[in-house]
mmCIF file of C-alpha atoms in Angstrom:
data_model
loop_
_atom_site.group_PDB
_atom_site.id
_atom_site.type_symbol
_atom_site.label_atom_id
_atom_site.label_comp_id
_atom_site.label_asym_id
_atom_site.label_seq_id
_atom_site.Cartn_x
_atom_site.Cartn_y
_atom_site.Cartn_z
ATOM 1 C CA MET A 1 100.625 66.324 117.089
ATOM 2 C CA ASP A 2 101.663 66.366 120.758
ATOM 3 C CA THR A 3 98.616 68.147 122.910
ATOM 4 C CA ARG A 4 99.738 67.057 126.344
ATOM 5 C CA SER A 5 97.675 69.088 129.100
ATOM 6 C CA GLY A 6 99.411 70.038 132.283
ATOM 7 C CA SER A 7 102.374 72.853 133.229
ATOM 8 C CA GLN A 8 102.627 73.513 129.282
ATOM 9 C CA CYS A 9 99.226 74.542 128.859
ATOM 10 C CA SER A 10 99.053 76.812 131.876
ATOM 11 C CA VAL A 11 101.583 79.060 130.288
ATOM 12 C CA ALA A 12 100.308 81.670 128.008
ATOM 13 C CA PRO A 13 101.410 81.584 124.627
ATOM 14 C CA GLU A 14 104.579 83.548 123.622
ATOM 15 C CA ALA A 15 103.838 86.959 122.589
ATOM 16 C CA VAL A 16 106.344 88.955 120.263
ATOM 17 C CA LEU A 17 106.505 92.596 119.458
ATOM 18 C CA ASN A 18 106.246 93.179 115.740
ATOM 19 C CA ASN A 19 106.786 96.911 114.877
ATOM 20 C CA GLY A 20 105.117 97.820 118.194
ATOM 21 C CA ASP A 21 102.128 95.323 117.395
ATOM 22 C CA LEU A 22 101.746 92.546 119.878
ATOM 23 C CA VAL A 23 101.924 89.264 118.097
ATOM 24 C CA LEU A 24 100.070 85.897 119.398
ATOM 25 C CA PRO A 25 100.679 82.591 117.610
ATOM 26 C CA PRO A 26 97.519 81.008 115.967
ATOM 27 C CA ARG A 27 96.604 77.894 117.964
ATOM 28 C CA ILE A 28 95.984 76.139 114.781
ATOM 29 C CA SER A 29 99.187 76.424 112.445
ATOM 30 C CA ARG A 30 98.614 77.933 108.806
ATOM 31 C CA VAL A 31 99.236 75.870 106.070
ATOM 32 C CA ASN A 32 99.760 78.758 103.337
ATOM 33 C CA GLY A 33 98.747 82.195 102.337
ATOM 34 C CA TRP A 34 95.094 81.245 101.942
ATOM 35 C CA SER A 35 94.520 79.889 105.501
ATOM 36 C CA LEU A 36 92.330 81.969 107.326
ATOM 37 C CA PRO A 37 92.112 84.693 108.386
ATOM 38 C CA LEU A 38 93.418 86.748 105.366
ATOM 39 C CA HIS A 39 95.363 89.533 105.913
ATOM 40 C CA TYR A 40 94.175 93.213 104.879
ATOM 41 C CA PHE A 41 97.358 93.554 103.109
ATOM 42 C CA GLN A 42 96.875 90.494 100.785
ATOM 43 C CA VAL A 43 93.388 91.720 100.127
ATOM 44 C CA VAL A 44 94.605 95.145 99.076
ATOM 45 C CA THR A 45 97.132 93.571 97.014
ATOM 46 C CA TRP A 46 94.935 91.514 94.827
ATOM 47 C CA ALA A 47 92.415 94.476 94.854
ATOM 48 C CA VAL A 48 95.088 96.443 93.400
ATOM 49 C CA PHE A 49 96.198 93.810 90.807
ATOM 50 C CA LEU A 50 92.662 93.315 89.385
ATOM 51 C CA GLY A 51 91.906 97.210 89.491
ATOM 52 C CA LEU A 52 95.337 98.064 87.507
ATOM 53 C CA SER A 53 94.736 95.055 84.898
ATOM 54 C CA SER A 54 90.950 96.077 84.335
ATOM 55 C CA ALA A 55 92.446 99.805 83.649
ATOM 56 C CA THR A 56 95.369 98.785 81.514
ATOM 57 C CA PHE A 57 93.643 96.348 79.344
ATOM 58 C CA GLY A 58 90.145 97.873 79.350
ATOM 59 C CA ILE A 59 91.004 101.685 79.256
ATOM 60 C CA PHE A 60 94.542 102.474 78.363
ATOM 61 C CA ILE A 61 96.032 99.924 75.757
ATOM 62 C CA PRO A 62 92.671 100.232 73.541
ATOM 63 C CA LEU A 63 93.657 103.967 73.071
ATOM 64 C CA LEU A 64 97.121 103.174 71.657
ATOM 65 C CA PRO A 65 97.500 103.467 67.733
ATOM 66 C CA ARG A 66 96.948 99.960 66.327
ATOM 67 C CA VAL A 67 100.891 98.641 66.014
ATOM 68 C CA TRP A 68 101.773 99.777 69.603
ATOM 69 C CA LYS A 69 98.486 98.279 70.921
ATOM 70 C CA TYR A 70 99.341 94.751 69.674
ATOM 71 C CA ILE A 71 102.998 95.308 71.300
ATOM 72 C CA ALA A 72 101.476 96.206 74.381
ATOM 73 C CA TYR A 73 99.026 93.603 74.557
ATOM 74 C CA VAL A 74 101.726 90.919 74.188
ATOM 75 C CA VAL A 75 104.465 92.440 76.466
ATOM 76 C CA THR A 76 102.250 93.741 79.326
ATOM 77 C CA GLY A 77 99.987 90.639 79.095
ATOM 78 C CA GLY A 78 102.766 88.380 79.412
ATOM 79 C CA ILE A 79 104.049 90.301 82.081
ATOM 80 C CA PHE A 80 100.728 90.485 84.169
ATOM 81 C CA PHE A 81 99.984 86.942 83.468
ATOM 82 C CA PHE A 82 103.638 85.784 84.645
ATOM 83 C CA HIS A 83 103.059 87.686 87.817
ATOM 84 C CA LEU A 84 99.738 86.434 88.298
ATOM 85 C CA VAL A 85 101.281 82.707 88.209
ATOM 86 C CA VAL A 86 104.228 83.047 90.417
ATOM 87 C CA HIS A 87 102.061 85.261 92.913
ATOM 88 C CA LEU A 88 99.439 82.320 93.171
ATOM 89 C CA ILE A 89 102.303 79.696 93.676
ATOM 90 C CA ALA A 90 104.177 81.732 96.365
ATOM 91 C CA SER A 91 101.172 82.100 98.103
ATOM 92 C CA CYS A 92 99.837 78.350 97.858
ATOM 93 C CA ILE A 93 103.326 76.784 98.462
ATOM 94 C CA ASP A 94 103.502 75.385 102.004
ATOM 95 C CA PRO A 95 107.189 76.561 102.933
ATOM 96 C CA ALA A 96 107.364 74.479 106.151
ATOM 97 C CA ASP A 97 110.345 72.128 107.016
ATOM 98 C CA PHE A 98 110.089 68.886 105.256
ATOM 99 C CA ASN A 99 109.674 66.792 108.594
ATOM 100 C CA VAL A 100 107.128 68.978 109.614
ATOM 101 C CA ARG A 101 105.205 68.507 106.341
ATOM 102 C CA LEU A 102 105.729 64.885 106.573
ATOM 103 C CA MET A 103 104.672 64.316 110.114
ATOM 104 C CA LYS A 104 102.356 67.430 111.059
ATOM 105 C CA ASN A 105 98.372 67.184 111.321
ATOM 106 C CA TYR A 106 97.251 70.670 110.703
ATOM 107 C CA SER A 107 94.038 70.231 112.162
ATOM 108 C CA GLN A 108 95.290 69.516 115.489
ATOM 109 C CA PRO A 109 95.908 72.669 118.069
ATOM 110 C CA MET A 110 99.697 73.515 118.467
ATOM 111 C CA PRO A 111 100.919 73.252 122.246
ATOM 112 C CA ILE A 112 101.627 76.189 124.324
ATOM 113 C CA PHE A 113 105.268 76.939 124.759
ATOM 114 C CA ASP A 114 106.757 76.949 127.817
ATOM 115 C CA ARG A 115 109.671 79.042 128.715
ATOM 116 C CA SER A 116 110.212 77.581 132.012
ATOM 117 C CA LYS A 117 111.060 74.030 130.601
ATOM 118 C CA HIS A 118 113.181 75.187 127.632
ATOM 119 C CA ALA A 119 114.979 78.285 126.724
ATOM 120 C CA HIS A 120 114.428 78.308 122.815
ATOM 121 C CA VAL A 121 111.770 77.107 120.645
ATOM 122 C CA ILE A 122 114.333 75.227 118.770
ATOM 123 C CA GLN A 123 117.445 73.675 120.534
ATOM 124 C CA ASN A 124 119.829 71.280 118.851
ATOM 125 C CA GLN A 125 117.940 71.237 115.878
ATOM 126 C CA PHE A 126 114.486 70.023 117.220
ATOM 127 C CA CYS A 127 111.510 71.988 117.505
ATOM 128 C CA HIS A 128 109.733 71.773 120.937
ATOM 129 C CA LEU A 129 106.358 72.760 119.435
ATOM 130 C CA CYS A 130 106.387 70.852 116.170
ATOM 131 C CA LYS A 131 107.939 67.920 117.827
ATOM 132 C CA VAL A 132 110.299 67.275 114.961
ATOM 133 C CA THR A 133 113.795 67.422 114.047
ATOM 134 C CA VAL A 134 114.682 70.190 111.454
ATOM 135 C CA ASN A 135 117.525 71.496 109.734
ATOM 136 C CA LYS A 136 119.956 74.387 110.502
ATOM 137 C CA LYS A 137 118.279 76.924 108.328
ATOM 138 C CA THR A 138 114.893 76.537 109.802
ATOM 139 C CA LYS A 139 113.056 78.953 112.023
ATOM 140 C CA HIS A 140 109.783 78.847 114.084
ATOM 141 C CA CYS A 141 107.523 81.333 112.543
ATOM 142 C CA ILE A 142 105.481 82.848 115.362
ATOM 143 C CA SER A 143 102.713 84.250 112.412
ATOM 144 C CA CYS A 144 102.566 80.892 111.058
ATOM 145 C CA ASN A 145 102.903 78.740 114.347
ATOM 146 C CA LYS A 146 105.008 76.425 112.495
ATOM 147 C CA CYS A 147 108.913 75.615 111.546
ATOM 148 C CA VAL A 148 109.845 76.735 108.132
ATOM 149 C CA SER A 149 112.510 75.643 106.225
ATOM 150 C CA GLY A 150 115.247 78.247 105.021
ATOM 151 C CA PHE A 151 113.250 81.092 106.937
ATOM 152 C CA ASP A 152 113.535 84.491 105.111
ATOM 153 C CA HIS A 153 110.797 86.539 106.313
ATOM 154 C CA HIS A 154 106.834 86.322 106.983
ATOM 155 C CA CYS A 155 105.230 88.246 104.088
ATOM 156 C CA LYS A 156 102.037 89.973 104.988
ATOM 157 C CA TRP A 157 101.304 90.783 101.300
ATOM 158 C CA ILE A 158 101.056 87.169 100.413
ATOM 159 C CA ASN A 159 99.958 86.107 103.714
ATOM 160 C CA ASN A 160 102.674 83.718 103.818
ATOM 161 C CA CYS A 161 106.209 82.673 105.077
ATOM 162 C CA VAL A 162 108.975 83.068 102.604
ATOM 163 C CA GLY A 163 111.222 80.165 102.676
ATOM 164 C CA SER A 164 113.847 77.854 100.730
ATOM 165 C CA ARG A 165 110.862 76.338 99.056
ATOM 166 C CA ASN A 166 108.735 79.596 97.680
ATOM 167 C CA TYR A 167 111.719 82.250 97.923
ATOM 168 C CA TRP A 168 112.344 82.322 93.887
ATOM 169 C CA PHE A 169 108.348 82.558 93.361
ATOM 170 C CA PHE A 170 108.407 85.580 96.063
ATOM 171 C CA PHE A 171 111.396 87.266 94.224
ATOM 172 C CA SER A 172 109.842 86.966 90.919
ATOM 173 C CA THR A 173 106.446 88.098 92.093
ATOM 174 C CA VAL A 174 108.027 91.303 93.068
ATOM 175 C CA ALA A 175 110.539 91.614 89.766
ATOM 176 C CA SER A 176 107.203 91.050 87.690
ATOM 177 C CA ALA A 177 105.409 93.475 89.231
ATOM 178 C CA THR A 178 107.940 95.952 89.005
ATOM 179 C CA ALA A 179 108.190 95.234 85.259
ATOM 180 C CA GLY A 180 104.190 95.465 85.088
ATOM 181 C CA MET A 181 104.297 98.989 86.767
ATOM 182 C CA LEU A 182 107.378 100.227 84.504
ATOM 183 C CA CYS A 183 105.265 98.968 81.341
ATOM 184 C CA LEU A 184 101.929 100.774 82.543
ATOM 185 C CA ILE A 185 103.635 104.154 83.346
ATOM 186 C CA THR A 186 105.069 104.048 79.930
ATOM 187 C CA ILE A 187 101.833 103.546 78.170
ATOM 188 C CA LEU A 188 100.319 106.302 80.503
ATOM 189 C CA LEU A 189 102.779 108.478 79.659
ATOM 190 C CA TYR A 190 102.541 108.094 75.945
ATOM 191 C CA ILE A 191 98.654 108.859 76.149
ATOM 192 C CA LEU A 192 99.307 111.995 78.413
ATOM 193 C CA VAL A 193 101.679 113.306 75.572
ATOM 194 C CA GLN A 194 99.637 112.437 72.788
ATOM 195 C CA TYR A 195 96.362 114.051 74.328
ATOM 196 C CA PHE A 196 98.118 117.507 74.076
ATOM 197 C CA VAL A 197 100.276 117.145 71.093
ATOM 198 C CA ASP A 198 97.557 114.983 68.788
ATOM 199 C CA PRO A 199 94.578 113.447 70.266
ATOM 200 C CA GLY A 200 93.405 111.957 66.851
ATOM 201 C CA VAL A 201 96.332 109.456 67.220
ATOM 202 C CA LEU A 202 94.207 108.208 70.395
ATOM 203 C CA ARG A 203 90.916 107.568 68.598
ATOM 204 C CA THR A 204 92.270 104.910 65.744
ATOM 205 C CA ASP A 205 89.732 102.472 67.018
ATOM 206 C CA PRO A 206 86.753 101.727 64.536
ATOM 207 C CA ASN A 207 84.443 102.227 67.142
ATOM 208 C CA TYR A 208 85.240 105.799 67.265
ATOM 209 C CA GLU A 209 84.003 106.150 63.535
ATOM 210 C CA ASP A 210 80.385 106.498 65.023
ATOM 211 C CA VAL A 211 81.549 109.189 67.636
ATOM 212 C CA LYS A 212 81.490 112.907 66.349
ATOM 213 C CA ASN A 213 81.974 114.632 69.703
ATOM 214 C CA THR A 214 85.403 115.015 70.235
ATOM 215 C CA ASN A 215 85.139 115.389 73.908
ATOM 216 C CA THR A 216 83.783 111.885 74.108
ATOM 217 C CA TRP A 217 85.708 108.750 74.868
ATOM 218 C CA LEU A 218 85.146 105.042 74.691
ATOM 219 C CA LEU A 219 86.125 102.829 77.541
ATOM 220 C CA PHE A 220 86.434 98.963 77.554
ATOM 221 C CA LEU A 221 87.055 98.464 74.009
ATOM 222 C CA PRO A 222 86.554 96.603 71.905
ATOM 223 C CA LEU A 223 83.983 94.409 73.513
ATOM 224 C CA PHE A 224 81.888 97.030 75.840
ATOM 225 C CA PRO A 225 82.385 100.174 74.686
ATOM 226 C CA VAL A 226 81.291 102.757 77.056
ATOM 227 C CA GLN A 227 81.064 106.479 76.083
ATOM 228 C CA VAL A 228 82.440 109.123 78.735
ATOM 229 C CA GLN A 229 83.458 112.533 78.734
ATOM 230 C CA THR A 230 86.972 113.825 78.753
ATOM 231 C CA LEU A 231 87.251 114.578 82.333
ATOM 232 C CA ILE A 232 86.220 111.133 83.442
ATOM 233 C CA VAL A 233 89.155 109.548 81.481
ATOM 234 C CA VAL A 234 91.679 112.126 82.636
ATOM 235 C CA ILE A 235 90.757 111.653 86.409
ATOM 236 C CA ILE A 236 90.989 107.972 85.834
ATOM 237 C CA GLY A 237 94.495 108.080 84.124
ATOM 238 C CA MET A 238 95.783 110.504 87.013
ATOM 239 C CA ALA A 239 94.597 108.247 89.842
ATOM 240 C CA VAL A 240 96.073 105.128 88.088
ATOM 241 C CA LEU A 241 99.422 106.904 87.443
ATOM 242 C CA LEU A 242 99.791 108.264 90.854
ATOM 243 C CA LEU A 243 99.271 104.517 92.247
ATOM 244 C CA ASP A 244 101.448 103.207 89.914
ATOM 245 C CA LEU A 245 104.385 105.600 90.814
ATOM 246 C CA LEU A 246 103.653 104.885 94.518
ATOM 247 C CA GLY A 247 103.601 101.145 94.086
ATOM 248 C CA LEU A 248 106.663 101.468 91.670
ATOM 249 C CA VAL A 249 109.007 103.219 94.558
ATOM 250 C CA GLN A 250 107.878 100.623 97.163
ATOM 251 C CA LEU A 251 108.587 97.559 94.734
ATOM 252 C CA GLY A 252 111.679 99.157 93.505
ATOM 253 C CA GLN A 253 113.349 99.522 96.925
ATOM 254 C CA LEU A 254 111.971 95.734 97.785
ATOM 255 C CA LEU A 255 113.476 94.468 94.773
ATOM 256 C CA ILE A 256 116.843 96.300 95.187
ATOM 257 C CA PHE A 257 117.224 95.275 98.565
ATOM 258 C CA HIS A 258 116.695 91.310 97.923
ATOM 259 C CA ILE A 259 119.147 91.455 95.105
ATOM 260 C CA TYR A 260 121.400 93.004 97.735
ATOM 261 C CA LEU A 261 120.657 90.273 99.890
ATOM 262 C CA LYS A 262 121.538 87.674 97.271
ATOM 263 C CA ALA A 263 124.954 89.509 96.486
ATOM 264 C CA LYS A 264 125.572 88.991 99.932
ATOM 265 C CA LYS A 265 124.137 85.581 100.360
ATOM 266 C CA MET A 266 122.149 86.217 103.417
ATOM 267 C CA THR A 267 118.411 86.265 104.071
ATOM 268 C CA THR A 268 116.335 89.082 105.406
ATOM 269 C CA PHE A 269 116.157 87.427 108.927
ATOM 270 C CA GLU A 270 120.129 87.162 108.917
ATOM 271 C CA TYR A 271 120.169 90.660 108.010
ATOM 272 C CA LEU A 272 118.040 91.726 110.628
ATOM 273 C CA ILE A 273 119.930 90.034 113.270
ATOM 274 C CA LYS A 274 123.183 91.364 112.211
ATOM 275 C CA THR A 275 121.835 94.755 112.249
ATOM 276 C CA ARG A 276 120.707 94.410 115.694
ATOM 277 C CA LYS A 277 123.903 92.941 116.819
ATOM 278 C CA GLU A 278 125.719 96.094 115.407
ATOM 279 C CA GLU A 279 123.409 98.469 116.893
ATOM 280 C CA SER A 280 123.920 96.657 120.501
ATOM 281 C CA SER A 281 127.575 96.921 120.184
ATOM 282 C CA LYS A 282 127.498 100.440 119.649
ATOM 283 C CA HIS A 283 125.371 100.961 122.593
ATOM 284 C CA GLN A 284 127.661 98.869 124.857
ATOM 285 C CA VAL A 285 130.682 101.238 123.314
ATOM 286 C CA ALA A 286 128.634 104.121 124.384
ATOM 287 C CA ARG A 287 128.127 102.967 127.840
ATOM 288 C CA LYS A 288 131.562 101.611 128.172
ATOM 289 C CA ASP A 289 132.767 104.884 130.136
ATOM 290 C CA PRO A 290 130.010 106.917 131.425
ATOM 291 C CA CYS A 291 131.833 108.910 133.990
ATOM 292 C CA ALA A 292 134.259 109.935 131.013
ATOM 293 C CA GLN A 293 130.847 111.263 128.921
ATOM 294 C CA ILE A 294 129.415 113.165 132.213
ATOM 295 C CA GLU A 295 132.873 114.812 132.513
ATOM 296 C CA ASP A 296 132.999 115.597 128.617
ATOM 297 C CA GLY A 297 129.547 116.785 129.313
ATOM 298 C CA PHE A 298 130.494 119.473 131.725
ATOM 299 C CA LEU A 299 133.268 120.680 129.968
ATOM 300 C CA GLN A 300 131.004 121.256 126.898
ATOM 301 C CA GLN A 301 128.636 123.239 129.201
ATOM 302 C CA GLY A 302 131.353 125.019 130.647
ATOM 303 C CA ASP A 303 132.219 126.295 127.258
ATOM 304 C CA GLY A 304 128.621 127.751 127.035
ATOM 305 C CA ALA A 305 127.164 128.697 129.981
ATOM 306 C CA LEU A 306 130.096 128.764 132.072
ATOM 307 C CA GLY A 307 132.852 129.654 129.898
ATOM 308 C CA SER A 308 132.197 133.488 130.151
ATOM 309 C CA SER A 309 132.746 133.578 133.675
ATOM 310 C CA ALA A 310 135.695 132.998 136.078
ATOM 311 C CA GLN A 311 133.553 130.105 137.728
ATOM 312 C CA GLY A 312 133.413 128.151 134.784
ATOM 313 C CA ALA A 313 137.158 128.531 134.283
ATOM 314 C CA LYS A 314 137.468 126.859 137.915
ATOM 315 C CA VAL A 315 134.945 124.061 137.302
ATOM 316 C CA LYS A 316 136.890 123.086 133.837
ATOM 317 C CA SER A 317 140.045 123.452 135.786
ATOM 318 C CA PHE A 318 138.953 121.357 138.138
ATOM 319 C CA LEU A 319 137.454 118.539 136.077
ATOM 320 C CA LEU A 320 140.743 118.514 133.808
ATOM 321 C CA ILE A 321 142.726 117.853 136.991
ATOM 322 C CA TYR A 322 141.009 115.110 138.296
ATOM 323 C CA LYS A 323 139.475 113.626 135.157
ATOM 324 C CA SER A 324 141.286 110.446 135.638
ATOM 325 C CA PRO A 325 140.594 108.450 137.646
ATOM 326 C CA CYS A 326 136.895 109.517 137.985
ATOM 327 C CA HIS A 327 135.882 110.923 141.427
ATOM 328 C CA PHE A 328 132.554 111.323 141.072
ATOM 329 C CA CYS A 329 130.944 107.551 140.348
ATOM 330 C CA THR A 330 129.571 105.137 142.549
ATOM 331 C CA SER A 331 130.081 101.527 140.717
ATOM 332 C CA VAL A 332 127.995 98.779 141.567
ATOM 333 C CA ASN A 333 129.432 95.412 141.773
ATOM 334 C CA PRO A 334 127.905 92.269 139.909
ATOM 335 C CA ASP A 335 126.595 91.025 143.327
ATOM 336 C CA GLY A 336 124.758 93.907 143.861
ATOM 337 C CA ASP A 337 126.489 95.641 146.749
ATOM 338 C CA SER A 338 127.662 99.199 146.005
ATOM 339 C CA SER A 339 131.049 100.658 146.993
ATOM 340 C CA ALA A 340 131.676 104.620 146.972
ATOM 341 C CA LYS A 341 135.138 105.451 146.250
ATOM 342 C CA GLU A 342 135.824 108.611 148.821
ATOM 343 C CA ALA A 343 137.291 111.469 146.795
ATOM 344 C CA ASP A 344 140.274 112.173 149.229
ATOM 345 C CA GLY A 345 141.843 114.712 146.998
ATOM 346 C CA VAL A 346 138.802 116.579 146.923
ATOM 347 C CA ARG A 347 138.634 117.190 150.858
ATOM 348 C CA SER A 348 142.102 118.607 150.934
ATOM 349 C CA LEU A 349 141.599 120.759 147.861
ATOM 350 C CA SER A 350 142.170 124.677 148.453
ATOM 351 C CA SER A 351 139.456 126.915 148.459
ATOM 352 C CA LEU A 352 139.359 126.690 144.463
ATOM 353 C CA GLY A 353 138.472 123.010 144.529
ATOM 354 C CA VAL A 354 135.684 123.698 146.950
ATOM 355 C CA LYS A 355 134.191 126.306 145.283
ATOM 356 C CA ALA A 356 134.101 124.215 142.133
ATOM 357 C CA ARG A 357 132.463 121.293 143.936
ATOM 358 C CA ASP A 358 129.785 123.425 145.182
ATOM 359 C CA SER A 359 129.607 124.769 141.227
ATOM 360 C CA LEU A 360 128.957 121.089 140.557
ATOM 361 C CA GLN A 361 125.740 120.753 142.526
ATOM 362 C CA ILE A 362 124.214 122.899 140.023
ATOM 363 C CA TYR A 363 124.670 120.253 137.291
ATOM 364 C CA ARG A 364 124.280 117.431 139.737
ATOM 365 C CA ARG A 365 120.274 117.468 140.452
ATOM 366 C CA PRO A 366 117.950 116.139 139.696
ATOM 367 C CA SER A 367 119.582 113.239 137.566
ATOM 368 C CA PRO A 368 122.373 110.901 138.801
ATOM 369 C CA PHE A 369 125.785 110.944 137.276
ATOM 370 C CA CYS A 370 126.439 107.318 136.614
ATOM 371 C CA SER A 371 124.506 103.894 135.962
ATOM 372 C CA THR A 372 125.996 100.454 135.432
ATOM 373 C CA VAL A 373 124.159 97.573 133.787
ATOM 374 C CA HIS A 374 123.648 94.280 135.862
ATOM 375 C CA PRO A 375 125.203 91.211 134.382
ATOM 376 C CA GLU A 376 121.320 90.007 134.219
ATOM 377 C CA GLY A 377 120.335 92.790 131.999
ATOM 378 C CA ASP A 378 118.890 95.500 134.750
ATOM 379 C CA SER A 379 120.280 98.700 134.876
ATOM 380 C CA THR A 380 120.442 100.340 138.165
ATOM 381 C CA ALA A 381 121.613 104.009 138.707
ATOM 382 C CA GLN A 382 123.000 105.610 141.859
ATOM 383 C CA GLU A 383 124.156 109.169 143.033
ATOM 384 C CA ALA A 384 128.085 109.640 142.222
ATOM 385 C CA ASP A 385 128.812 111.004 145.460
ATOM 386 C CA ASP A 386 127.086 111.983 148.520
ATOM 387 C CA GLU A 387 126.199 115.672 148.372
ATOM 388 C CA PRO A 388 129.147 117.725 149.848
ATOM 389 C CA SER A 389 128.544 119.448 152.985
ATOM 390 C CA ARG A 390 127.563 123.088 152.594
ATOM 391 C CA SER A 391 129.334 123.876 155.653
ATOM 392 C CA SER A 392 132.809 123.780 154.076
ATOM 393 C CA LEU A 393 132.395 126.827 152.726
#
């Protein structure tokens, strides 16, 4: 890996805002989801999975009648085991581009990107950080600081990038987690209904033969029976049901979203770029004619605050007459020189026009009328006109 010093190292790492958080690339590229540091979302995910697994197979399934108990063990156990396998694979796979995996030394620190030398990290399918040629679908992930083939997104829940190498394992992880949540909700609802209808159906395990008190329940059957009161079972059941419902809503939305993406043959990254472009184009259309928007705003204000007075009617008539072209805006050319168009017609207006101009001063301060966007992206705003002389009245 190229670790040359000089101007390249004198430039700070590129920082990116991600949902309001400043993300700095790690100096050592991440290999997979188990590369340190672990993300707290990842820790929460595994803690919830282990907790739900213990509650499902140690508390709730043993309460089911004999036939349903075996079915639940097979179906729910199969789904949970499948989820465990695909979850581990999605986290363990290195989704990096083939050339990165072939030539990269993960123990070496990455060079720092110098934007004064290159406009983009990847140009002409060559990554200036990984120093390799990559394919068209490859993107350089700032969280992993490496090029990911078929980049979809960086998932905090598995603490790994999702690319073409592990996308279907990620998708299977989400789908199996959703299916497991549905199975657990079904079991919990059955137990809840039977508890109020016929509690004896839930006490068919042979270990209950020695339990005489109907308010005593056994957990972790059949290997480690633990006696608890009814209230404890109810609290555990309601807590697990609430957690399960919240997880199902989140996972269901994520699953539907990725089904939609596959139907559209898009990645998450492409979807986000497309959405940003659409929002940007809407903003450009909204700013295309700022003077017309301002005049429309005056007309709307006239309908409210001024509409009941003769002065408001005069202002509206004045704006309608001189609405095109706009006499109240100062345009700024790309070179930065501003040229104000004199409102010649306004100077020769009758006393009606003069009074209307004076009325407009109420609404002109403190904010300017128009702003134009500089070709480089900087916006400058200027007053539309010099303030009319009060002596004209």
